[in-house]
PDB file of C-alpha atoms and ligand atoms in Angstrom:
ATOM      1  CA  UNK A 910       0.000   0.000   0.000  1.00 95.00           C
ATOM      2  CA  UNK A 911       0.994   3.597  -0.405  1.00 95.00           C
ATOM      3  CA  UNK A 912       0.237   6.891  -2.092  1.00 92.00           C
ATOM      4  CA  UNK A 913      -0.424   7.002  -5.760  1.00 88.00           C
ATOM      5  CA  UNK A 914       2.677   6.712  -7.988  1.00 90.00           C
ATOM      6  CA  UNK A 915       5.165   5.807  -5.236  1.00 94.00           C
ATOM      7  CA  UNK A 916       6.020   2.553  -7.005  1.00 94.00           C
ATOM      8  CA  UNK A 917       3.710  -0.033  -5.408  1.00 92.00           C
ATOM      9  CA  UNK A 918       3.248  -2.045  -8.593  1.00 89.00           C
ATOM     10  CA  UNK A 919       6.991  -1.821  -9.325  1.00 93.00           C
ATOM     11  CA  UNK A 920       7.717  -3.263  -5.875  1.00 94.00           C
ATOM     12  CA  UNK A 921       5.230  -6.109  -6.424  1.00 91.00           C
ATOM     13  CA  UNK A 922       6.920  -6.800  -9.763  1.00 91.00           C
ATOM     14  CA  UNK A 923      10.398  -6.839  -8.198  1.00 95.00           C
ATOM     15  CA  UNK A 924       9.323  -9.221  -5.445  1.00 94.00           C
ATOM     16  CA  UNK A 925       7.252 -11.624  -7.504  1.00 90.00           C
ATOM     17  CA  UNK A 926       8.734 -11.335 -10.980  1.00 88.00           C
ATOM     18  CA  UNK A 927       5.186 -10.967 -12.216  1.00 78.00           C
ATOM     19  CA  UNK A 928       4.542  -8.453 -14.950  1.00 75.00           C
ATOM     20  CA  UNK A 929       2.018  -6.366 -13.083  1.00 67.00           C
ATOM     21  CA  UNK A 930       0.753  -3.070 -14.417  1.00 61.00           C
ATOM     22  CA  UNK A 931       3.305  -0.338 -13.757  1.00 63.00           C
ATOM     23  CA  UNK A 932       3.122   3.343 -14.566  1.00 59.00           C
ATOM     24  CA  UNK A 933      -0.591   3.506 -15.126  1.00 59.00           C
ATOM     25  CA  UNK A 934      -1.603   7.072 -15.624  1.00 59.00           C
ATOM     26  CA  UNK A 935      -1.341   8.663 -12.183  1.00 57.00           C
ATOM     27  CA  UNK A 936      -4.591  10.119 -11.045  1.00 53.00           C
ATOM     28  CA  UNK A 937      -6.636   7.154 -12.119  1.00 55.00           C
ATOM     29  CA  UNK A 938      -8.095   5.483  -9.070  1.00 53.00           C
ATOM     30  CA  UNK A 939      -7.918   1.753  -9.227  1.00 68.00           C
ATOM     31  CA  UNK A 940      -9.428  -1.137  -7.372  1.00 79.00           C
ATOM     32  CA  UNK A 941      -7.466  -3.585  -5.259  1.00 86.00           C
ATOM     33  CA  UNK A 942      -5.321  -5.700  -7.610  1.00 85.00           C
ATOM     34  CA  UNK A 943      -5.102  -9.283  -6.430  1.00 87.00           C
ATOM     35  CA  UNK A 944      -2.567 -11.888  -7.480  1.00 86.00           C
ATOM     36  CA  UNK A 945      -3.125 -15.442  -6.316  1.00 86.00           C
ATOM     37  CA  UNK A 946       0.230 -17.086  -5.619  1.00 84.00           C
ATOM     38  CA  UNK A 947      -0.218 -20.608  -4.289  1.00 82.00           C
ATOM     39  CA  UNK A 948      -2.049 -20.385  -0.993  1.00 85.00           C
ATOM     40  CA  UNK A 949      -1.313 -16.717  -0.562  1.00 89.00           C
ATOM     41  CA  UNK A 950      -2.613 -13.651  -2.244  1.00 91.00           C
ATOM     42  CA  UNK A 951      -0.724 -10.475  -2.996  1.00 91.00           C
ATOM     43  CA  UNK A 952      -2.746  -7.299  -2.860  1.00 92.00           C
ATOM     44  CA  UNK A 953      -1.718  -4.145  -4.627  1.00 90.00           C
ATOM     45  CA  UNK A 954      -3.875  -1.511  -2.961  1.00 92.00           C
ATOM     46  CA  UNK A 955      -5.233   1.586  -4.705  1.00 89.00           C
ATOM     47  CA  UNK A 956      -3.088   4.673  -4.222  1.00 88.00           C
ATOM     48  CA  UNK A 957      -4.313   7.100  -1.618  1.00 84.00           C
ATOM     49  CA  UNK A 958      -3.718  10.795  -1.075  1.00 80.00           C
ATOM     50  CA  UNK A 959      -3.595  13.568  -3.613  1.00 74.00           C
ATOM     51  CA  UNK A 960      -3.935  12.653  -7.270  1.00 74.00           C
ATOM     52  CA  UNK A 961      -4.306  15.217  -9.983  1.00 75.00           C
ATOM     53  CA  UNK A 962      -7.584  14.895 -11.818  1.00 80.00           C
ATOM     54  CA  UNK A 963      -9.268  13.027  -8.986  1.00 81.00           C
ATOM     55  CA  UNK A 964     -11.808  14.870  -6.864  1.00 86.00           C
ATOM     56  CA  UNK A 965     -11.317  15.209  -3.138  1.00 86.00           C
ATOM     57  CA  UNK A 966     -14.484  13.176  -2.612  1.00 90.00           C
ATOM     58  CA  UNK A 967     -13.110  10.324  -4.717  1.00 87.00           C
ATOM     59  CA  UNK A 968      -9.792  10.488  -2.831  1.00 87.00           C
ATOM     60  CA  UNK A 969     -11.608  10.310   0.488  1.00 89.00           C
ATOM     61  CA  UNK A 970     -13.702   7.403  -0.762  1.00 89.00           C
ATOM     62  CA  UNK A 971     -10.569   5.469  -1.745  1.00 90.00           C
ATOM     63  CA  UNK A 972      -8.984   6.159   1.620  1.00 91.00           C
ATOM     64  CA  UNK A 973     -12.111   5.009   3.462  1.00 92.00           C
ATOM     65  CA  UNK A 974     -12.225   1.872   1.328  1.00 91.00           C
ATOM     66  CA  UNK A 975      -8.590   1.035   2.185  1.00 94.00           C
ATOM     67  CA  UNK A 976      -9.108   1.673   5.890  1.00 95.00           C
ATOM     68  CA  UNK A 977     -12.231  -0.499   5.887  1.00 95.00           C
ATOM     69  CA  UNK A 978     -10.389  -3.268   4.041  1.00 95.00           C
ATOM     70  CA  UNK A 979      -7.656  -3.372   6.680  1.00 97.00           C
ATOM     71  CA  UNK A 980     -10.119  -3.185   9.570  1.00 97.00           C
ATOM     72  CA  UNK A 981     -12.097  -6.124   8.232  1.00 97.00           C
ATOM     73  CA  UNK A 982      -9.187  -8.261   7.044  1.00 97.00           C
ATOM     74  CA  UNK A 983      -6.215  -7.568   9.301  1.00 96.00           C
ATOM     75  CA  UNK A 984      -6.474 -11.054  10.813  1.00 96.00           C
ATOM     76  CA  UNK A 985      -5.730 -12.575   7.405  1.00 95.00           C
ATOM     77  CA  UNK A 986      -2.832 -10.301   6.520  1.00 97.00           C
ATOM     78  CA  UNK A 987       0.527 -11.975   7.049  1.00 96.00           C
ATOM     79  CA  UNK A 988       2.676  -9.011   6.046  1.00 97.00           C
ATOM     80  CA  UNK A 989       2.025  -5.433   5.060  1.00 98.00           C
ATOM     81  CA  UNK A 990       4.396  -3.284   3.028  1.00 98.00           C
ATOM     82  CA  UNK A 991       3.807   0.438   3.021  1.00 98.00           C
ATOM     83  CA  UNK A 992       5.665   2.097   0.172  1.00 98.00           C
ATOM     84  CA  UNK A 993       6.742   5.739   0.255  1.00 98.00           C
ATOM     85  CA  UNK A 994       8.540   7.770  -2.396  1.00 97.00           C
ATOM     86  CA  UNK A 995      11.553   8.777  -0.317  1.00 98.00           C
ATOM     87  CA  UNK A 996      12.686  11.294  -2.950  1.00 98.00           C
ATOM     88  CA  UNK A 997       9.658  13.492  -2.302  1.00 96.00           C
ATOM     89  CA  UNK A 998       8.722  12.421   1.211  1.00 95.00           C
ATOM     90  CA  UNK A 999      10.364  15.310   3.004  1.00 93.00           C
ATOM     91  CA  UNK A1000       8.795  18.028   0.828  1.00 94.00           C
ATOM     92  CA  UNK A1001       5.355  16.474   0.959  1.00 92.00           C
ATOM     93  CA  UNK A1002       5.500  15.918   4.721  1.00 92.00           C
ATOM     94  CA  UNK A1003       6.561  19.564   5.241  1.00 93.00           C
ATOM     95  CA  UNK A1004       3.638  20.765   3.156  1.00 93.00           C
ATOM     96  CA  UNK A1005       1.148  18.781   5.253  1.00 91.00           C
ATOM     97  CA  UNK A1006       2.702  19.919   8.501  1.00 92.00           C
ATOM     98  CA  UNK A1007       2.578  23.568   7.447  1.00 95.00           C
ATOM     99  CA  UNK A1008      -1.170  23.093   7.095  1.00 94.00           C
ATOM    100  CA  UNK A1009      -1.223  21.578  10.582  1.00 95.00           C
ATOM    101  CA  UNK A1010      -2.025  18.096   9.278  1.00 91.00           C
ATOM    102  CA  UNK A1011      -0.411  14.720   9.737  1.00 91.00           C
ATOM    103  CA  UNK A1012       1.032  13.441   6.432  1.00 92.00           C
ATOM    104  CA  UNK A1013      -1.200  10.689   5.089  1.00 92.00           C
ATOM    105  CA  UNK A1014       1.745   8.230   4.832  1.00 94.00           C
ATOM    106  CA  UNK A1015       2.488   8.759   8.502  1.00 96.00           C
ATOM    107  CA  UNK A1016      -1.176   8.443   9.454  1.00 94.00           C
ATOM    108  CA  UNK A1017      -1.437   5.141   7.572  1.00 95.00           C
ATOM    109  CA  UNK A1018       1.729   3.784   9.132  1.00 97.00           C
ATOM    110  CA  UNK A1019       0.341   4.386  12.640  1.00 97.00           C
ATOM    111  CA  UNK A1020      -2.989   2.895  11.631  1.00 96.00           C
ATOM    112  CA  UNK A1021      -1.395  -0.317  10.314  1.00 97.00           C
ATOM    113  CA  UNK A1022       0.825  -0.571  13.392  1.00 96.00           C
ATOM    114  CA  UNK A1023      -2.164  -0.151  15.692  1.00 97.00           C
ATOM    115  CA  UNK A1024      -3.871  -3.023  13.892  1.00 97.00           C
ATOM    116  CA  UNK A1025      -0.885  -5.110  14.987  1.00 97.00           C
ATOM    117  CA  UNK A1026       0.263  -5.900  11.447  1.00 97.00           C
ATOM    118  CA  UNK A1027       3.750  -7.097  10.600  1.00 97.00           C
ATOM    119  CA  UNK A1028       4.831  -4.042   8.740  1.00 98.00           C
ATOM    120  CA  UNK A1029       7.723  -2.924   6.566  1.00 98.00           C
ATOM    121  CA  UNK A1030       8.149   0.648   5.446  1.00 98.00           C
ATOM    122  CA  UNK A1031       9.654   0.529   1.981  1.00 98.00           C
ATOM    123  CA  UNK A1032      11.498   3.760   1.154  1.00 98.00           C
ATOM    124  CA  UNK A1033      11.337   3.442  -2.625  1.00 98.00           C
ATOM    125  CA  UNK A1034      13.032   5.563  -5.324  1.00 98.00           C
ATOM    126  CA  UNK A1035      16.219   5.819  -3.270  1.00 98.00           C
ATOM    127  CA  UNK A1036      18.061   6.056  -6.610  1.00 98.00           C
ATOM    128  CA  UNK A1037      16.692   9.607  -6.872  1.00 98.00           C
ATOM    129  CA  UNK A1038      18.352  10.668  -3.602  1.00 98.00           C
ATOM    130  CA  UNK A1039      22.017  11.656  -3.713  1.00 98.00           C
ATOM    131  CA  UNK A1040      24.243   9.295  -1.721  1.00 97.00           C
ATOM    132  CA  UNK A1041      25.277  12.070   0.667  1.00 98.00           C
ATOM    133  CA  UNK A1042      21.656  12.906   1.507  1.00 97.00           C
ATOM    134  CA  UNK A1043      20.335   9.406   2.045  1.00 98.00           C
ATOM    135  CA  UNK A1044      20.938   9.090   5.778  1.00 98.00           C
ATOM    136  CA  UNK A1045      19.389  12.500   6.423  1.00 97.00           C
ATOM    137  CA  UNK A1046      16.157  11.785   4.512  1.00 97.00           C
ATOM    138  CA  UNK A1047      15.851   8.328   6.050  1.00 98.00           C
ATOM    139  CA  UNK A1048      16.413   9.771   9.538  1.00 98.00           C
ATOM    140  CA  UNK A1049      13.639  12.243   8.858  1.00 97.00           C
ATOM    141  CA  UNK A1050      11.330   9.437   7.737  1.00 97.00           C
ATOM    142  CA  UNK A1051      12.113   7.468  10.908  1.00 98.00           C
ATOM    143  CA  UNK A1052      11.413  10.479  13.087  1.00 97.00           C
ATOM    144  CA  UNK A1053       8.100  11.214  11.361  1.00 96.00           C
ATOM    145  CA  UNK A1054       6.812   7.700  11.951  1.00 96.00           C
ATOM    146  CA  UNK A1055       7.829   7.877  15.594  1.00 96.00           C
ATOM    147  CA  UNK A1056      11.086   5.880  15.493  1.00 97.00           C
ATOM    148  CA  UNK A1057      13.935   7.905  16.987  1.00 98.00           C
ATOM    149  CA  UNK A1058      16.779   8.435  14.497  1.00 97.00           C
ATOM    150  CA  UNK A1059      19.285   7.270  13.380  1.00 98.00           C
ATOM    151  CA  UNK A1060      17.212   5.189  10.974  1.00 98.00           C
ATOM    152  CA  UNK A1061      19.957   2.536  10.955  1.00 98.00           C
ATOM    153  CA  UNK A1062      18.591   1.307  14.273  1.00 98.00           C
ATOM    154  CA  UNK A1063      15.415   0.371  12.434  1.00 98.00           C
ATOM    155  CA  UNK A1064      16.648  -1.531   9.405  1.00 98.00           C
ATOM    156  CA  UNK A1065      14.193  -4.300  10.320  1.00 97.00           C
ATOM    157  CA  UNK A1066      11.352  -1.830   9.582  1.00 98.00           C
ATOM    158  CA  UNK A1067      12.661   0.832   7.196  1.00 98.00           C
ATOM    159  CA  UNK A1068      13.981  -0.599   3.946  1.00 98.00           C
ATOM    160  CA  UNK A1069      15.421   1.759   1.320  1.00 98.00           C
ATOM    161  CA  UNK A1070      15.131   0.325  -2.176  1.00 98.00           C
ATOM    162  CA  UNK A1071      14.922   1.256  -5.805  1.00 98.00           C
ATOM    163  CA  UNK A1072      12.325  -0.783  -7.643  1.00 97.00           C
ATOM    164  CA  UNK A1073      13.858   0.618 -10.839  1.00 97.00           C
ATOM    165  CA  UNK A1074      17.534  -0.215 -10.379  1.00 98.00           C
ATOM    166  CA  UNK A1075      16.968  -3.158  -8.023  1.00 97.00           C
ATOM    167  CA  UNK A1076      19.111  -1.649  -5.280  1.00 98.00           C
ATOM    168  CA  UNK A1077      18.044  -2.861  -1.830  1.00 98.00           C
ATOM    169  CA  UNK A1078      15.586  -5.394  -3.240  1.00 98.00           C
ATOM    170  CA  UNK A1079      17.581  -8.398  -2.023  1.00 97.00           C
ATOM    171  CA  UNK A1080      17.644  -6.901   1.482  1.00 98.00           C
ATOM    172  CA  UNK A1081      13.864  -6.494   1.382  1.00 98.00           C
ATOM    173  CA  UNK A1082      13.440 -10.090   0.216  1.00 98.00           C
ATOM    174  CA  UNK A1083      15.714 -11.262   3.008  1.00 98.00           C
ATOM    175  CA  UNK A1084      13.632  -9.417   5.607  1.00 98.00           C
ATOM    176  CA  UNK A1085      10.408 -10.848   4.183  1.00 97.00           C
ATOM    177  CA  UNK A1086      11.858 -14.375   4.270  1.00 97.00           C
ATOM    178  CA  UNK A1087      13.089 -13.931   7.842  1.00 98.00           C
ATOM    179  CA  UNK A1088       9.754 -12.571   9.008  1.00 97.00           C
ATOM    180  CA  UNK A1089       7.754 -15.319   7.281  1.00 96.00           C
ATOM    181  CA  UNK A1090       9.957 -17.990   8.876  1.00 97.00           C
ATOM    182  CA  UNK A1091       9.653 -16.291  12.241  1.00 97.00           C
ATOM    183  CA  UNK A1092       5.869 -16.428  11.841  1.00 96.00           C
ATOM    184  CA  UNK A1093       6.045 -20.130  11.012  1.00 96.00           C
ATOM    185  CA  UNK A1094       4.867 -19.415   7.473  1.00 94.00           C
ATOM    186  CA  UNK A1095       8.040 -20.219   5.591  1.00 94.00           C
ATOM    187  CA  UNK A1096       6.168 -22.770   3.494  1.00 93.00           C
ATOM    188  CA  UNK A1097       4.181 -19.990   1.871  1.00 92.00           C
ATOM    189  CA  UNK A1098       7.180 -18.249   0.383  1.00 93.00           C
ATOM    190  CA  UNK A1099       6.747 -19.676  -3.103  1.00 89.00           C
ATOM    191  CA  UNK A1100       5.632 -16.303  -4.486  1.00 89.00           C
ATOM    192  CA  UNK A1101       8.899 -14.552  -3.632  1.00 93.00           C
ATOM    193  CA  UNK A1102      11.169 -14.421  -6.662  1.00 87.00           C
TER     194      UNK A1102
HETATM  195  P1  GDP B 945       2.110   2.877  -8.147  1.00 88.34           P
HETATM  196  O1  GDP B 945       1.136   3.843  -8.715  1.00 88.34           O
HETATM  197  O2  GDP B 945       2.430   3.188  -6.721  1.00 88.34           O
HETATM  198  O3  GDP B 945       1.752   1.426  -8.350  1.00 88.34           O
HETATM  199  O4  GDP B 945       3.510   3.139  -8.905  1.00 88.34           O
HETATM  200  P2  GDP B 945       4.150   2.409 -10.197  1.00 88.34           P
HETATM  201  O5  GDP B 945       4.814   1.140  -9.792  1.00 88.34           O
HETATM  202  O6  GDP B 945       3.129   2.351 -11.283  1.00 88.34           O
HETATM  203  O7  GDP B 945       5.316   3.461 -10.531  1.00 88.34           O
HETATM  204  C1  GDP B 945       5.033   4.825 -10.774  1.00 88.34           C
HETATM  205  C2  GDP B 945       6.187   5.451 -11.546  1.00 88.34           C
HETATM  206  O8  GDP B 945       7.352   5.516 -10.719  1.00 88.34           O
HETATM  207  C3  GDP B 945       6.595   4.642 -12.787  1.00 88.34           C
HETATM  208  O9  GDP B 945       6.913   5.565 -13.799  1.00 88.34           O
HETATM  209  C4  GDP B 945       7.809   3.873 -12.330  1.00 88.34           C
HETATM  210  O10 GDP B 945       8.695   3.558 -13.378  1.00 88.34           O
HETATM  211  C5  GDP B 945       8.433   4.855 -11.356  1.00 88.34           C
HETATM  212  N1  GDP B 945       9.229   4.164 -10.305  1.00 88.34           N
HETATM  213  C6  GDP B 945       8.855   3.116  -9.546  1.00 88.34           C
HETATM  214  N2  GDP B 945       9.837   2.757  -8.705  1.00 88.34           N
HETATM  215  C7  GDP B 945      10.884   3.592  -8.937  1.00 88.34           C
HETATM  216  C8  GDP B 945      12.216   3.735  -8.380  1.00 88.34           C
HETATM  217  O11 GDP B 945      12.651   3.017  -7.469  1.00 88.34           O
HETATM  218  N3  GDP B 945      12.990   4.746  -8.873  1.00 88.34           N
HETATM  219  C9  GDP B 945      12.555   5.582  -9.860  1.00 88.34           C
HETATM  220  N4  GDP B 945      13.408   6.526 -10.280  1.00 88.34           N
HETATM  221  N5  GDP B 945      11.328   5.485 -10.404  1.00 88.34           N
HETATM  222  C10 GDP B 945      10.492   4.505  -9.957  1.00 88.34           C
END
């Protein structure tokens, strides 16, 4: 799950090797995309938050639909991955905070945590952040979601990757494998490329 255009479908493609739809015109709301993989199902959730060309009412409806989905189904969810676009996270978060609001990514992270989900925060598009700036933006992300920086203390939660270049993807897969084994669900890992 994640905001529109952060790279959710690209992440699903990297993890599963499946040719899922990537780069659909941003602004087009979509339904939940489901991929059956053995006994598990992968869900690519609709993007939430601001999308150009989509009315506020439609955005709110999508958000409500996602929240309701998680409330009703959290017992069946083995793992949740929230994807953020780390290259624009800081600017977008600042904009929300200037308006006195909690950034929607941050709000969703707390919501998923409160539901008790096993949760990874995938900081995607790290290729767009200069090497020298990476620690600073990741520290800021950690702080915003309530994990005291440095972010390197939280590498079991915050995972910087580039779904385009493949950087960090093997680390994410490793964490998913570890977590699934820890949960006694290692036998359901067939979907992971
Ligand atoms: P979704 O709307 O969240 O499912 O996002 P998509 O997977 O469709 O990706 C949206 C756009 O971001 C596409 O043009 C992707 O090629 C691009 N994108 C996805 N991941 C990355 C990444 O890690 N780095 C860069 N530079 N672009 C990415």
